[in-house]
PDB file of C-alpha atoms in Angstrom:
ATOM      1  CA  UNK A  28       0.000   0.000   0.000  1.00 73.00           C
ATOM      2  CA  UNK A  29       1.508   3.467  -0.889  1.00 78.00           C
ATOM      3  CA  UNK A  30       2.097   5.517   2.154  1.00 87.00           C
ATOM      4  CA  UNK A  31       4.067   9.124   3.113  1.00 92.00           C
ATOM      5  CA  UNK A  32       5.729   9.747   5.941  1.00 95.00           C
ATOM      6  CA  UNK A  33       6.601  13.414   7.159  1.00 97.00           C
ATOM      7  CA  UNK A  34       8.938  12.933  10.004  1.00 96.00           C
ATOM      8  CA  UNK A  35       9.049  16.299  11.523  1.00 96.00           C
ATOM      9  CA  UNK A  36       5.865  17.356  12.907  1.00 95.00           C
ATOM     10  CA  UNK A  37       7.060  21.410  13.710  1.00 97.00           C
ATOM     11  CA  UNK A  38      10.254  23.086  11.779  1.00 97.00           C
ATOM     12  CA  UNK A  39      10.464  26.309  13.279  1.00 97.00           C
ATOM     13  CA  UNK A  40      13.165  28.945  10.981  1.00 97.00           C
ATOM     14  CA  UNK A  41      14.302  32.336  11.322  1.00 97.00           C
ATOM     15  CA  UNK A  42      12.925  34.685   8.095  1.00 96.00           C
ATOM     16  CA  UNK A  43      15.165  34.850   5.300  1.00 97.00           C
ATOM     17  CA  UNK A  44      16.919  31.329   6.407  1.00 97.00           C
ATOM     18  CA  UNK A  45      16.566  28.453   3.600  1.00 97.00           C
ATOM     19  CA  UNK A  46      14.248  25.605   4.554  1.00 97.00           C
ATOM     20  CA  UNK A  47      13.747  21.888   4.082  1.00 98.00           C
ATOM     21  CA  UNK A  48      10.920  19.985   5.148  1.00 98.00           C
ATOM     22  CA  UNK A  49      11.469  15.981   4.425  1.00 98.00           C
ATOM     23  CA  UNK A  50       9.159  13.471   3.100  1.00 97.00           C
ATOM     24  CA  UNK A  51       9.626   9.948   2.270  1.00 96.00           C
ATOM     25  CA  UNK A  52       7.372   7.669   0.440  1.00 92.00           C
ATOM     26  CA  UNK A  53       6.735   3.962   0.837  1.00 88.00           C
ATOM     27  CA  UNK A  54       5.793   2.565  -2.454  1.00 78.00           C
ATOM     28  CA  UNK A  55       5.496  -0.297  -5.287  1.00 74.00           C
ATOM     29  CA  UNK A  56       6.032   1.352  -8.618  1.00 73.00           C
ATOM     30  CA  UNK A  57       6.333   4.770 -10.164  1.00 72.00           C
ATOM     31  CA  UNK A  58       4.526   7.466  -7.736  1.00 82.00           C
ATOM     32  CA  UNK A  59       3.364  10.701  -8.344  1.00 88.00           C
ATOM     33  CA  UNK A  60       3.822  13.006  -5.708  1.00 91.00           C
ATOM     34  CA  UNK A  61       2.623  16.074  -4.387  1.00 94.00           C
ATOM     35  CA  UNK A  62       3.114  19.018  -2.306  1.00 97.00           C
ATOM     36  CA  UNK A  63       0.473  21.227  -0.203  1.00 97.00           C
ATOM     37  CA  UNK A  64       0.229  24.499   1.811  1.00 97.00           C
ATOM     38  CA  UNK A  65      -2.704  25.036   4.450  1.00 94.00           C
ATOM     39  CA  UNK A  66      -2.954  28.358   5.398  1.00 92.00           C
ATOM     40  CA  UNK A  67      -4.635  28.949   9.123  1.00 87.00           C
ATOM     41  CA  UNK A  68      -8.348  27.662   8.172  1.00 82.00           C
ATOM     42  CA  UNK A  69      -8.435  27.667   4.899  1.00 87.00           C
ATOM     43  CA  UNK A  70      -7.907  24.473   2.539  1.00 89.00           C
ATOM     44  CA  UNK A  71      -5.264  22.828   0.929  1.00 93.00           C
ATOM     45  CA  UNK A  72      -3.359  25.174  -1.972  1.00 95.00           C
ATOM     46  CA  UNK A  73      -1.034  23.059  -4.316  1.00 95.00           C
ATOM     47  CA  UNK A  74       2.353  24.152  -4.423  1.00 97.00           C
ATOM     48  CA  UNK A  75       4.230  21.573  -6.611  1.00 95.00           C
ATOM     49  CA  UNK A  76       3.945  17.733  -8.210  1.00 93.00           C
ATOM     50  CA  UNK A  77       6.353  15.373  -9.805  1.00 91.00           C
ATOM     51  CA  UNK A  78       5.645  13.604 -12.719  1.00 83.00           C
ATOM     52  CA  UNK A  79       8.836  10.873 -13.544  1.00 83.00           C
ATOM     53  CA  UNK A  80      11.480  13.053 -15.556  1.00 86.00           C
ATOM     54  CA  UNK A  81      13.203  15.528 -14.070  1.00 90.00           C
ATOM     55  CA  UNK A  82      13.724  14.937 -10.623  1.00 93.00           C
ATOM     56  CA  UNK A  83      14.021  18.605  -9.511  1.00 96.00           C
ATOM     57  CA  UNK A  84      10.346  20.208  -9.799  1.00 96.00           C
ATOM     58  CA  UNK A  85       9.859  24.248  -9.454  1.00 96.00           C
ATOM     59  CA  UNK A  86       6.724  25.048  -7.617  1.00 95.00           C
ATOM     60  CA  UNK A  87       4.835  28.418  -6.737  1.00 94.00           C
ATOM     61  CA  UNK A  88       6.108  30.972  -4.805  1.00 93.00           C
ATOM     62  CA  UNK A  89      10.049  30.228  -4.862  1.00 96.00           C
ATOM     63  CA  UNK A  90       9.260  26.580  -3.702  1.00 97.00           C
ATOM     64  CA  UNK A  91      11.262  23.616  -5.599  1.00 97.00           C
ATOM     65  CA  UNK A  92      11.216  19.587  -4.365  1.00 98.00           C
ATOM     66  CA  UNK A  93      13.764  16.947  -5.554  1.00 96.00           C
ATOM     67  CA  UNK A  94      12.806  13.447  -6.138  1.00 94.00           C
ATOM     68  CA  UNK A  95      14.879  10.662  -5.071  1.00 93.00           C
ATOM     69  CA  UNK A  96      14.084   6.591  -6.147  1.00 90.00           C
ATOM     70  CA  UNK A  97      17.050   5.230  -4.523  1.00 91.00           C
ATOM     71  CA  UNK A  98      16.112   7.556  -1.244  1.00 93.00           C
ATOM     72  CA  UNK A  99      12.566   7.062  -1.404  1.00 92.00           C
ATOM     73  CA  UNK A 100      12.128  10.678  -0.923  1.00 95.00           C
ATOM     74  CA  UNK A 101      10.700  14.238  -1.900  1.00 96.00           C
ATOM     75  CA  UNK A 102      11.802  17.038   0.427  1.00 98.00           C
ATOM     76  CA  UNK A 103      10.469  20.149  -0.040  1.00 98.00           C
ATOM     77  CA  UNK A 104      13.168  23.330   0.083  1.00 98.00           C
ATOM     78  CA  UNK A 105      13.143  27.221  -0.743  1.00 98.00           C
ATOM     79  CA  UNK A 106      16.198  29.244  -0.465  1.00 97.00           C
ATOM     80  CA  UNK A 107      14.789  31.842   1.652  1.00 97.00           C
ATOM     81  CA  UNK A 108      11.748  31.728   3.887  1.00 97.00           C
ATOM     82  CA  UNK A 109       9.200  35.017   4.213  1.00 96.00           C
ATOM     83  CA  UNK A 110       7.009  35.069   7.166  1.00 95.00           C
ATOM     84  CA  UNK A 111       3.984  34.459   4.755  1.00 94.00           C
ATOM     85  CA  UNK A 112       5.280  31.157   4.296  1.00 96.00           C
ATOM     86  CA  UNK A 113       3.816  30.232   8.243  1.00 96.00           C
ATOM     87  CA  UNK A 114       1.735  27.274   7.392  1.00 96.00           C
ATOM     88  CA  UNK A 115       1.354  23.518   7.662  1.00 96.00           C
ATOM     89  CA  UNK A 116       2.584  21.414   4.821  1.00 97.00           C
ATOM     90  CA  UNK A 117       1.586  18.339   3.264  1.00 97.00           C
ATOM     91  CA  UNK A 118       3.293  15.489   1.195  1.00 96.00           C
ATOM     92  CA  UNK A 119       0.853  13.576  -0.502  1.00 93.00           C
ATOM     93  CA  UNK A 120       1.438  10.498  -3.010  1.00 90.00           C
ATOM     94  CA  UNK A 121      -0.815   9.348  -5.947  1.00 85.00           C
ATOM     95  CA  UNK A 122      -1.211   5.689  -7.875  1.00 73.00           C
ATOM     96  CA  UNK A 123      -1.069   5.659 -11.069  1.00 63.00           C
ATOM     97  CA  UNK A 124      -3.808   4.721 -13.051  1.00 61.00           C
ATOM     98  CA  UNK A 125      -5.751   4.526  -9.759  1.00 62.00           C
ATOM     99  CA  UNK A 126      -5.302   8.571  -9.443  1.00 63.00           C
ATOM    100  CA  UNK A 127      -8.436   9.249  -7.180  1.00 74.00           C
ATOM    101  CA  UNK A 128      -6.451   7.824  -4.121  1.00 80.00           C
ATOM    102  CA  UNK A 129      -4.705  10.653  -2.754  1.00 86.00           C
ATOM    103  CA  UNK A 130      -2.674   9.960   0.161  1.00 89.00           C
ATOM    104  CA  UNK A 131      -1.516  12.378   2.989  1.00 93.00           C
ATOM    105  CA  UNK A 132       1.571  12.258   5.196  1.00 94.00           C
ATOM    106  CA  UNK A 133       0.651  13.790   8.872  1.00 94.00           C
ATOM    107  CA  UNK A 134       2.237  17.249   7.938  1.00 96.00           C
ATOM    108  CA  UNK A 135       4.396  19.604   8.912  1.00 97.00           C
ATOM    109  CA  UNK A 136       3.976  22.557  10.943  1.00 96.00           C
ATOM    110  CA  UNK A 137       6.168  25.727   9.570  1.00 97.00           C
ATOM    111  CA  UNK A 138       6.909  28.456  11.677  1.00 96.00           C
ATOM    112  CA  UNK A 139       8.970  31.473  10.988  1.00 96.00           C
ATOM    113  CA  UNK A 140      11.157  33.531  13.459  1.00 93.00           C
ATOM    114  CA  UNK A 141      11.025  37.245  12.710  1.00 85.00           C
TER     115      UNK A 141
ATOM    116  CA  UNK B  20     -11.343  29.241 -14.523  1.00 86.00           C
ATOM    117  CA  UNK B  21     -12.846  26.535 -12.593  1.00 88.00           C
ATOM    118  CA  UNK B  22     -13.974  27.814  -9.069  1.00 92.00           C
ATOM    119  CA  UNK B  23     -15.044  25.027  -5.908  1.00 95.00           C
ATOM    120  CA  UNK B  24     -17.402  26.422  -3.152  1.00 96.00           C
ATOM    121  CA  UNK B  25     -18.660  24.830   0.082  1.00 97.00           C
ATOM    122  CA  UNK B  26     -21.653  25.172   2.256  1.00 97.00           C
ATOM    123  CA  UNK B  27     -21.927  25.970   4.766  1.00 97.00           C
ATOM    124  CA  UNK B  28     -18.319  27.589   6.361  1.00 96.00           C
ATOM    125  CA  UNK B  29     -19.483  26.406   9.577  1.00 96.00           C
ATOM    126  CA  UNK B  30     -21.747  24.149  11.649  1.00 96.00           C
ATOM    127  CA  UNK B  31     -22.184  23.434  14.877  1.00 97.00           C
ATOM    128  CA  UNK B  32     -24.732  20.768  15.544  1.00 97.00           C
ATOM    129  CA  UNK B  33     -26.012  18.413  18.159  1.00 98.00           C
ATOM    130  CA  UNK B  34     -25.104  14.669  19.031  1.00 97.00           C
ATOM    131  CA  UNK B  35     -27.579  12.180  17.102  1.00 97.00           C
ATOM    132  CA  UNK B  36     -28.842  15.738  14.362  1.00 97.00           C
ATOM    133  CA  UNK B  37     -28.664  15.118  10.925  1.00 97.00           C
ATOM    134  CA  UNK B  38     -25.805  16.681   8.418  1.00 97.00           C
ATOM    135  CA  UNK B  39     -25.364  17.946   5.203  1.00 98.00           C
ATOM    136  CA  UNK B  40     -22.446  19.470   3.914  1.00 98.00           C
ATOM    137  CA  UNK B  41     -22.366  20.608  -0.179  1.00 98.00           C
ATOM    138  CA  UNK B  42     -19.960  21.262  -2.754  1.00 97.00           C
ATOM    139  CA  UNK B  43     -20.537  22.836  -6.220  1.00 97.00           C
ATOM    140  CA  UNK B  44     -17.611  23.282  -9.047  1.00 96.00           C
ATOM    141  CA  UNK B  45     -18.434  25.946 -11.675  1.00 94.00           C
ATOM    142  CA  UNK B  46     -16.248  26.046 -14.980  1.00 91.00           C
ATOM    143  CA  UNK B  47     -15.172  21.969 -15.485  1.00 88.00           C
ATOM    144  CA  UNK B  48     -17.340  19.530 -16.771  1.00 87.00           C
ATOM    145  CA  UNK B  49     -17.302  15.951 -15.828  1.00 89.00           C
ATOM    146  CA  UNK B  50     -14.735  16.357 -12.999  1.00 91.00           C
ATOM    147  CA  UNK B  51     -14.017  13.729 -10.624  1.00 92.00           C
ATOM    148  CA  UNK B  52     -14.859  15.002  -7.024  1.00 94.00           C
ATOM    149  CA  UNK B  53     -13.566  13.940  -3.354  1.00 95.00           C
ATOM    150  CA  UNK B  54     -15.121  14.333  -0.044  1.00 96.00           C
ATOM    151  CA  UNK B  55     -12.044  14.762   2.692  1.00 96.00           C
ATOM    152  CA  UNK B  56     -11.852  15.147   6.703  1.00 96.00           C
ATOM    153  CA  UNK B  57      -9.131  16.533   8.896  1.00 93.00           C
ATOM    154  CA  UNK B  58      -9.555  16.479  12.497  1.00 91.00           C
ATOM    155  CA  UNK B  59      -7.708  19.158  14.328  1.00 86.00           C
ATOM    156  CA  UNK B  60      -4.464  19.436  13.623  1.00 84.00           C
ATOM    157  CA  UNK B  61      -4.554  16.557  11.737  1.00 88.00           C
ATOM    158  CA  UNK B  62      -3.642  14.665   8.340  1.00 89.00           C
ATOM    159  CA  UNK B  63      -6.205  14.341   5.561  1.00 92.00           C
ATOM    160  CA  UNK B  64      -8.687  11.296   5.604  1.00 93.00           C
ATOM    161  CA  UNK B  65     -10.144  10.563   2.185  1.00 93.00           C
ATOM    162  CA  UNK B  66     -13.652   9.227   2.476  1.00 95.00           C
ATOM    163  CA  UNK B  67     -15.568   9.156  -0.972  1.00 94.00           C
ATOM    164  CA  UNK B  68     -14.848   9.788  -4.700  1.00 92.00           C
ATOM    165  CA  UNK B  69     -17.145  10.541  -7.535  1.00 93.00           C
ATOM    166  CA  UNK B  70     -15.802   9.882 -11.141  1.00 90.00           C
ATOM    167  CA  UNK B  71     -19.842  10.529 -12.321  1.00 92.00           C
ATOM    168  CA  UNK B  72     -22.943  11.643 -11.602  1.00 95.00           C
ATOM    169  CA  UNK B  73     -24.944   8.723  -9.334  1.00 94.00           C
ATOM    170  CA  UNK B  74     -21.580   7.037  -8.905  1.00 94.00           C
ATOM    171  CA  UNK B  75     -19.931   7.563  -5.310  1.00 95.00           C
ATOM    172  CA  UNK B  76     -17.268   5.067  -4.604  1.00 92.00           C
ATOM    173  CA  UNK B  77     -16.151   5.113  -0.058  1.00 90.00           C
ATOM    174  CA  UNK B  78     -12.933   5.331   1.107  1.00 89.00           C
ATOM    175  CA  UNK B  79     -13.149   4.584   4.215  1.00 87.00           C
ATOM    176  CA  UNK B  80     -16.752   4.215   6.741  1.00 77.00           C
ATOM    177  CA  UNK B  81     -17.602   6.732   9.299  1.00 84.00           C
ATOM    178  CA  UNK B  82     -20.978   6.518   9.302  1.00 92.00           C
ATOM    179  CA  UNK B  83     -21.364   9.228   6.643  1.00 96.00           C
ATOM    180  CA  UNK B  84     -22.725   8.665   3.192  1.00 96.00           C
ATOM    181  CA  UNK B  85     -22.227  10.978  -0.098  1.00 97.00           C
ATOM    182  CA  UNK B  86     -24.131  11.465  -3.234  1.00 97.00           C
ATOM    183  CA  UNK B  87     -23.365  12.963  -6.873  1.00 97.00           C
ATOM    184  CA  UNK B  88     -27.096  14.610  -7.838  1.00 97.00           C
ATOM    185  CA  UNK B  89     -25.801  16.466 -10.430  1.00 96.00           C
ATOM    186  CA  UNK B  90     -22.606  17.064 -12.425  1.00 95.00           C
ATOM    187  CA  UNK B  91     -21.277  19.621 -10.678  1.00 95.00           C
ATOM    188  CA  UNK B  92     -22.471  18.859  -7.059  1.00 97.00           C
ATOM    189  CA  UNK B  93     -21.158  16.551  -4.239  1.00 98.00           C
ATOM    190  CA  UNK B  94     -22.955  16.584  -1.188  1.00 98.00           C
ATOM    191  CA  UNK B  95     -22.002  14.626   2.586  1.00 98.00           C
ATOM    192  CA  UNK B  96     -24.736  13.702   4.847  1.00 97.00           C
ATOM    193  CA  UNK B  97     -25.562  11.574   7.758  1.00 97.00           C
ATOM    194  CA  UNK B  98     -28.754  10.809   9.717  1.00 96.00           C
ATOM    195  CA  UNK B  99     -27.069  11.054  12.980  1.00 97.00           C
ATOM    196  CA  UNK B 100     -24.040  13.278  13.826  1.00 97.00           C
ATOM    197  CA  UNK B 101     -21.637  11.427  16.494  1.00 96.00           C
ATOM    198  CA  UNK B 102     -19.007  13.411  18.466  1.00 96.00           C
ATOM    199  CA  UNK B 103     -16.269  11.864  16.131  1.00 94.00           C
ATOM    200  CA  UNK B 104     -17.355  13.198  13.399  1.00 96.00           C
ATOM    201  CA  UNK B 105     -15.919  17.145  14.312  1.00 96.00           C
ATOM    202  CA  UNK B 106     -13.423  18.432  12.612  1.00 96.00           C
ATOM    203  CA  UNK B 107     -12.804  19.829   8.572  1.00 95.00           C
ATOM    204  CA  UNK B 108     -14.082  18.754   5.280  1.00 97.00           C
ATOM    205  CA  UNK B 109     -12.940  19.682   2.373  1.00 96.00           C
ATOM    206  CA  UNK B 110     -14.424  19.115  -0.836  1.00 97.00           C
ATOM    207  CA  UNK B 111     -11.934  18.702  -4.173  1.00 95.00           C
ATOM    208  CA  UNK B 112     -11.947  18.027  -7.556  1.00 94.00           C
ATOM    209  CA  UNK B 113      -9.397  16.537 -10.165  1.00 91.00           C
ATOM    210  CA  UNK B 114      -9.606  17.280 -14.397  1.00 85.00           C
ATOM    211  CA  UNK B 115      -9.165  13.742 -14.840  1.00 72.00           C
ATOM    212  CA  UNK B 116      -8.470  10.233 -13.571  1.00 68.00           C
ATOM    213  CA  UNK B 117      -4.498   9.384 -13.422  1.00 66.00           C
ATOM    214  CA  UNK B 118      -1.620   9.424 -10.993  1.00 62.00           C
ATOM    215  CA  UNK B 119      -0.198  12.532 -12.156  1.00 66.00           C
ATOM    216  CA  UNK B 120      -3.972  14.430 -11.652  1.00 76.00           C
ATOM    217  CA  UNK B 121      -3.774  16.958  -9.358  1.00 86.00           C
ATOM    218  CA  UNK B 122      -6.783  17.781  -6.720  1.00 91.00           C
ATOM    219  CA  UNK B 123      -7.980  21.118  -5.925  1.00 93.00           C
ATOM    220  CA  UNK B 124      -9.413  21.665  -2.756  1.00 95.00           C
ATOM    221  CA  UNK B 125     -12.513  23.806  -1.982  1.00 95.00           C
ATOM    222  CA  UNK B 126     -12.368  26.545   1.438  1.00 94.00           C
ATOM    223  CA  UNK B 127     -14.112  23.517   3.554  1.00 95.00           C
ATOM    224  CA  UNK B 128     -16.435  23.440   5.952  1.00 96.00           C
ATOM    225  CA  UNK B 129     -15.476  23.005  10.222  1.00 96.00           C
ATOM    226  CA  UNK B 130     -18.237  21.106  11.423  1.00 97.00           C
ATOM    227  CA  UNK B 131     -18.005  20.888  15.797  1.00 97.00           C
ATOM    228  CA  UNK B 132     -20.516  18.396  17.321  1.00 97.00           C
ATOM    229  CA  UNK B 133     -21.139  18.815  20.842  1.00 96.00           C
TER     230      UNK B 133
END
């Protein structure tokens, strides 16, 4: 069964620092993956996915994730945080041709030091 | 551009009430829809997908039931509300089946049962 695992539940980094929150991925085949942002009570915005190719994706707002087969991963990094960027984020992995199962890792928590 | 809505924001109901939650997608036709639920500070939960109207396919059973009336509608009810069922649910909707579809997510809807 396909499964992501976010093992940091809070990253806390000062503004302007770069930033890495880690995901790894448990599964049989090719996956497709994706990254989320929830803002404070709102619902889930996507920020980037990974289709096999290139295993560096560019997202939205200055966000980029690498893919890794042999690491079973898909970390999520930006060079330089903003304070906007306070939000919780989520890995999620897909099944191809079985798309409509999306699968959520637990999340991360970002904060951001002034 | 496609736009997702959800009724109502908010709800706050009794133990043992009836539910319904809706969620209308203007701008795509023939999308596939999900019903989600996140309880507090928690991961995602997929409970039911729609890839057509009169077709709902569950995820998982909480005692909640979903129906496609129309093409562009999804709605979540249940005849009796239990304390487990607080929390947020978020309505999305994907282009297309496939791995490498992404899912847009709607504002949600915080339902509290007390």
């Amino acid at each position: 069964a396909q499964s992501v695992t976010q093992p940091d539940a809070r990253v806390t980094v000062s503004e302007g620092a770069s930033l890495q929150l880690r995901c790894k991925y448990s599964y049989f085949g090719t996956p497709y993956l994706f990254w989320y942002v929830q803002y404070p009570r709102q619902g889930l915005q996507l920020l980037l996915k990974y289709y096999p190719g290139d295993p560096v994706v560019q997202g939205v707002n200055g966000f980029e994730a690498e893919f890794s087969k042999s690491n079973s991963s898909f970390h999520l990094r930006k060079a330089s945080v903003h304070w906007s960027d306070w939000a919780v984020y989520f890995c999620a992995v897909s099944m191809f041709p079985m798309g409509y199962k999306l699968t959520f890792g637990t999340g991360t928590s970002l904060l951001v030091d002034p | 551009a496609q736009t997702i809505h959800q009724w109502p924001v908010a709800e706050i109901k009794a133990v043992g009430s009836p539910l319904s939650l809706g969620c209308t997608i203007k701008g795509k036709s023939s999308p596939n829809l999900y019903w989600y639920w996140q309880a507090t500070g928690g991961t995602l939960q997929q409970l039911f997908y729609s890839i057509t109207v009169g077709q709902v396919e569950s995820v998982v059973q909480l005692n909640l039931s979903a129906s496609r009336p129309k093409d562009d509608q999804f709605i979540l009810s249940t005849e009796k509300l239990l304390l487990s069922h607080s929390g947020f649910y978020l309505c999305a909707w994907s282009p297309r089946t496939g791995g490498d579809a992404e899912q847009f997510f709607g504002p949600g809807t915080r339902l509290t049962v007390l």
